[in-house]
Short mmCIF file of C-alpha atoms in Angstrom, two decimals:
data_model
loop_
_atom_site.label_atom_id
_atom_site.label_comp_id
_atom_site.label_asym_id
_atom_site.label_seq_id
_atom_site.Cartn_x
_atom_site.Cartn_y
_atom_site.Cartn_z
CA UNK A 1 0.00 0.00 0.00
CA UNK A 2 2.83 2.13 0.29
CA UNK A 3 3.01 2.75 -3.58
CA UNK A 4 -0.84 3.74 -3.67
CA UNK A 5 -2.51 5.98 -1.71
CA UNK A 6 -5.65 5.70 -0.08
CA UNK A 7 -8.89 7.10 -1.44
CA UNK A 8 -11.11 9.51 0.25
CA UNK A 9 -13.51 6.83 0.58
CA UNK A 10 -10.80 4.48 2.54
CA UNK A 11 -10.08 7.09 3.96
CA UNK A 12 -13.55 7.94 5.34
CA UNK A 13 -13.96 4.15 6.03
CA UNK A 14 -10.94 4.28 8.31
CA UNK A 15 -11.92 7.54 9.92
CA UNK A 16 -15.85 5.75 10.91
CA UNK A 17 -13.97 2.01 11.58
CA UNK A 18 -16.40 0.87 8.95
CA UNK A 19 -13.59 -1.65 7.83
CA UNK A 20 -12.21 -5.06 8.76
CA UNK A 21 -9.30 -5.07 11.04
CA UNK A 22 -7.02 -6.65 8.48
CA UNK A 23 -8.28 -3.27 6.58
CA UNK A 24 -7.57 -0.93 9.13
CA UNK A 25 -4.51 -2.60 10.11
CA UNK A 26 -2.96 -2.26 6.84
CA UNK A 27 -4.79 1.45 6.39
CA UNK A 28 -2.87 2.31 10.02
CA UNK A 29 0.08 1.00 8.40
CA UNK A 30 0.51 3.34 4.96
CA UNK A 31 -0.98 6.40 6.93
CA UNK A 32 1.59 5.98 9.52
CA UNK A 33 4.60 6.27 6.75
CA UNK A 34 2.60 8.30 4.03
CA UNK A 35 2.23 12.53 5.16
CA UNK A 36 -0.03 12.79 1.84
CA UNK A 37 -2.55 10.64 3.44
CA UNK A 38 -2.42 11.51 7.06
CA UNK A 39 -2.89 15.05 5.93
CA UNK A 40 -6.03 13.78 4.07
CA UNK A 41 -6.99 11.95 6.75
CA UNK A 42 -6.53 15.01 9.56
CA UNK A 43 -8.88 17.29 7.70
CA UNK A 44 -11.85 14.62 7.02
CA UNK A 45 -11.19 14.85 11.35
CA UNK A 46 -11.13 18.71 11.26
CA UNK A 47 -14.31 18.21 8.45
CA UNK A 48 -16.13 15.86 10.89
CA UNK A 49 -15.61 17.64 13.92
CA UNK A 50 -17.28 21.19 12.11
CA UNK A 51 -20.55 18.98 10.94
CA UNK A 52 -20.75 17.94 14.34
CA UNK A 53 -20.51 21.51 16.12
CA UNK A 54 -22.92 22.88 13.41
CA UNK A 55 -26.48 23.54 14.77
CA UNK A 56 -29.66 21.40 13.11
CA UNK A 57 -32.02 23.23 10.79
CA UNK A 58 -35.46 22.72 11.39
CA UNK A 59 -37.79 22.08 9.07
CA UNK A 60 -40.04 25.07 7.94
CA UNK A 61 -43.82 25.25 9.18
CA UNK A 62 -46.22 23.42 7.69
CA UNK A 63 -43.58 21.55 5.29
CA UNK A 64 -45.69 18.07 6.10
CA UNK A 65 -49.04 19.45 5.18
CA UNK A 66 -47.32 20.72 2.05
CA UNK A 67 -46.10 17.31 1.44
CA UNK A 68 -49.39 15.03 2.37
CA UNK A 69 -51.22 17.41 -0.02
CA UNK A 70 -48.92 16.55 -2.84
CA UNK A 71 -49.31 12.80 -2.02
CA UNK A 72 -53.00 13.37 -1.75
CA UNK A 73 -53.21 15.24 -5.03
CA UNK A 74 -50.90 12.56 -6.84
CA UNK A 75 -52.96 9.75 -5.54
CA UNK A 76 -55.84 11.02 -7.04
CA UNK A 77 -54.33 11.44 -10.69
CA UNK A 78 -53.66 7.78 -9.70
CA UNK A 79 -57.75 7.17 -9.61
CA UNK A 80 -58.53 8.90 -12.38
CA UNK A 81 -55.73 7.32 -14.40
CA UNK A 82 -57.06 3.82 -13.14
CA UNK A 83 -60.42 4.55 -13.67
CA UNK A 84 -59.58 5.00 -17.89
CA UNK A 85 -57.95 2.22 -17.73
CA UNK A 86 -60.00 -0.06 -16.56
CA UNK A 87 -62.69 0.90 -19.07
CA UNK A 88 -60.13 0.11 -21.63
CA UNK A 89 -59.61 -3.14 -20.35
CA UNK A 90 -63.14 -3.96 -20.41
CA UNK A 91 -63.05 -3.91 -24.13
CA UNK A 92 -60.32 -5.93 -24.78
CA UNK A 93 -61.29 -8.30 -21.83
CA UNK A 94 -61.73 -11.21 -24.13
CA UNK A 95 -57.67 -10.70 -25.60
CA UNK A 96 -56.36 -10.35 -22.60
CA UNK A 97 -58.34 -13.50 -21.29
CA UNK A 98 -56.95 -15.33 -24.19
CA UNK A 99 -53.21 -14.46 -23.70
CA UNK A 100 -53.38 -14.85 -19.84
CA UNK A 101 -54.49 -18.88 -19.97
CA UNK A 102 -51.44 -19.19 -22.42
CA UNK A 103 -49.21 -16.90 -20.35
CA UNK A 104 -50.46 -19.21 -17.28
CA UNK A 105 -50.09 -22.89 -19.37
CA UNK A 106 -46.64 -21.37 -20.45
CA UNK A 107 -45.52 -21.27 -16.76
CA UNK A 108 -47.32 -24.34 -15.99
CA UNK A 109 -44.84 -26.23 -18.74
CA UNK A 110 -41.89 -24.64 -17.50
CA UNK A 111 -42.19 -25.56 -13.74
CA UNK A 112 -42.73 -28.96 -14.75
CA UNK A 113 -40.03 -29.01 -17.29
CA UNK A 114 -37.79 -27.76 -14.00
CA UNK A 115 -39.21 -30.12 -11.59
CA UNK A 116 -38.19 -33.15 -14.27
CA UNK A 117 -35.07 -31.56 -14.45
CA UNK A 118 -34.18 -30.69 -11.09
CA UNK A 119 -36.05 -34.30 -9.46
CA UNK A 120 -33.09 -35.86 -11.90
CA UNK A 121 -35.97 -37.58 -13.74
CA UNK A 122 -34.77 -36.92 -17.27
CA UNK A 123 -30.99 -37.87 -16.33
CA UNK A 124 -32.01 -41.02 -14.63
CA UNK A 125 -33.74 -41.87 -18.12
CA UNK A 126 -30.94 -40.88 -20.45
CA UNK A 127 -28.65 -42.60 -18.60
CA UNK A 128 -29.97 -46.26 -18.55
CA UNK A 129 -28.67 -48.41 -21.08
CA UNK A 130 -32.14 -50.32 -21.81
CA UNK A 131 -30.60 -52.89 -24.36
CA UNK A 132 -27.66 -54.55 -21.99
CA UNK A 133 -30.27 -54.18 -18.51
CA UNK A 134 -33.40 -56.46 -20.46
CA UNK A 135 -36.39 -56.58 -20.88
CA UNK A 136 -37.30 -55.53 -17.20
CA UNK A 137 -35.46 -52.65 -17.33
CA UNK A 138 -37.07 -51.34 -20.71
CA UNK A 139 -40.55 -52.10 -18.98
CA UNK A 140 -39.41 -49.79 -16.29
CA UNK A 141 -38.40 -47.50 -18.38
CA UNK A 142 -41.89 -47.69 -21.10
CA UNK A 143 -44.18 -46.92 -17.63
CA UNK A 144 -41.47 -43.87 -16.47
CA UNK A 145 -42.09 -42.47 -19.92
CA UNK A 146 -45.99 -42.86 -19.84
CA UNK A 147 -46.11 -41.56 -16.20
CA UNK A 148 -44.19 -38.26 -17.48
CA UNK A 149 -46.26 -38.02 -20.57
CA UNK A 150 -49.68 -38.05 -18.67
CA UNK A 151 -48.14 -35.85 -16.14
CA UNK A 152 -47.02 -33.40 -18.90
CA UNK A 153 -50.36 -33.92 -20.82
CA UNK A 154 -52.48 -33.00 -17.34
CA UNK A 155 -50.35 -29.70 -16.94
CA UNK A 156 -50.44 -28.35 -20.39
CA UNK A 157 -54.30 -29.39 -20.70
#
């Protein structure tokens, strides 16, 4: 760290001990043998110390009935915009019916496409050898197929 200096965010960091003490430790280290930094680092102090001896402003009268009046007045823009809308809606209803079922089988096919993938399902089928395990093992394998085709058949139906 000797080669770089620290940032003013570092800096600040090691100032507020907002840093692991491998951090700091190694922070300590360059600002003890770098004058550039620990000049840095003495007026963020002398900055810090002003903010803190500086008085708080209060807020001006009446500065939250100001504000819940805008929130009012933007909230009921909101309605009105709402209320347009939903008298558009009701004459494309039927479209929107249409592409939600598809929207809703489309997710419907893609969970169950993760579940078989995730369950290990589709692995555990590509990986059996069905000619060298018989004919057992090829039964097995005809009613996994079946089972995942109804399955699949159910969800997308």
């Amino acid at each position: 760290m000797n080669n770089t200096h620290l940032n003013e965010r570092q800096l600040q960091r090691y100032l507020n001990r907002m840093c692991t003490e491998l951090e700091f430790n190694k922070m300590g280290k360059h600002i003890h043998g770098c004058t550039s930094c620990r000049t840095r680092l003495h007026s963020l102090l002398e900055m810090e110390l002003l903010l803190d001896q500086m008085p708080l402003l209060a807020a001006p009268p009446k500065l939250e009935d100001r504000i819940m009046k805008s929130i009012y007045a933007d909230a009921g823009a909101d309605i009105g915009k709402q209320a347009i809308s939903s008298v558009i809606q009701k004459r494309g209803a039927g479209a929107v019916n249409r592409y939600r079922s598809e929207l809703v089988n489309g997710f419907i096919a893609v969970a169950a496409t993760y579940l078989f993938i995730n369950s290990g399902i589709i692995g555990k089928i590509i990986s059996i050898n069905a000619d060298s395990w018989g004919a057992d093992v090829q039964n097995r394998v005809a009613a996994i197929e079946s089972v995942v085709t109804r399955i699949s058949i159910q969800l997308l139906s």
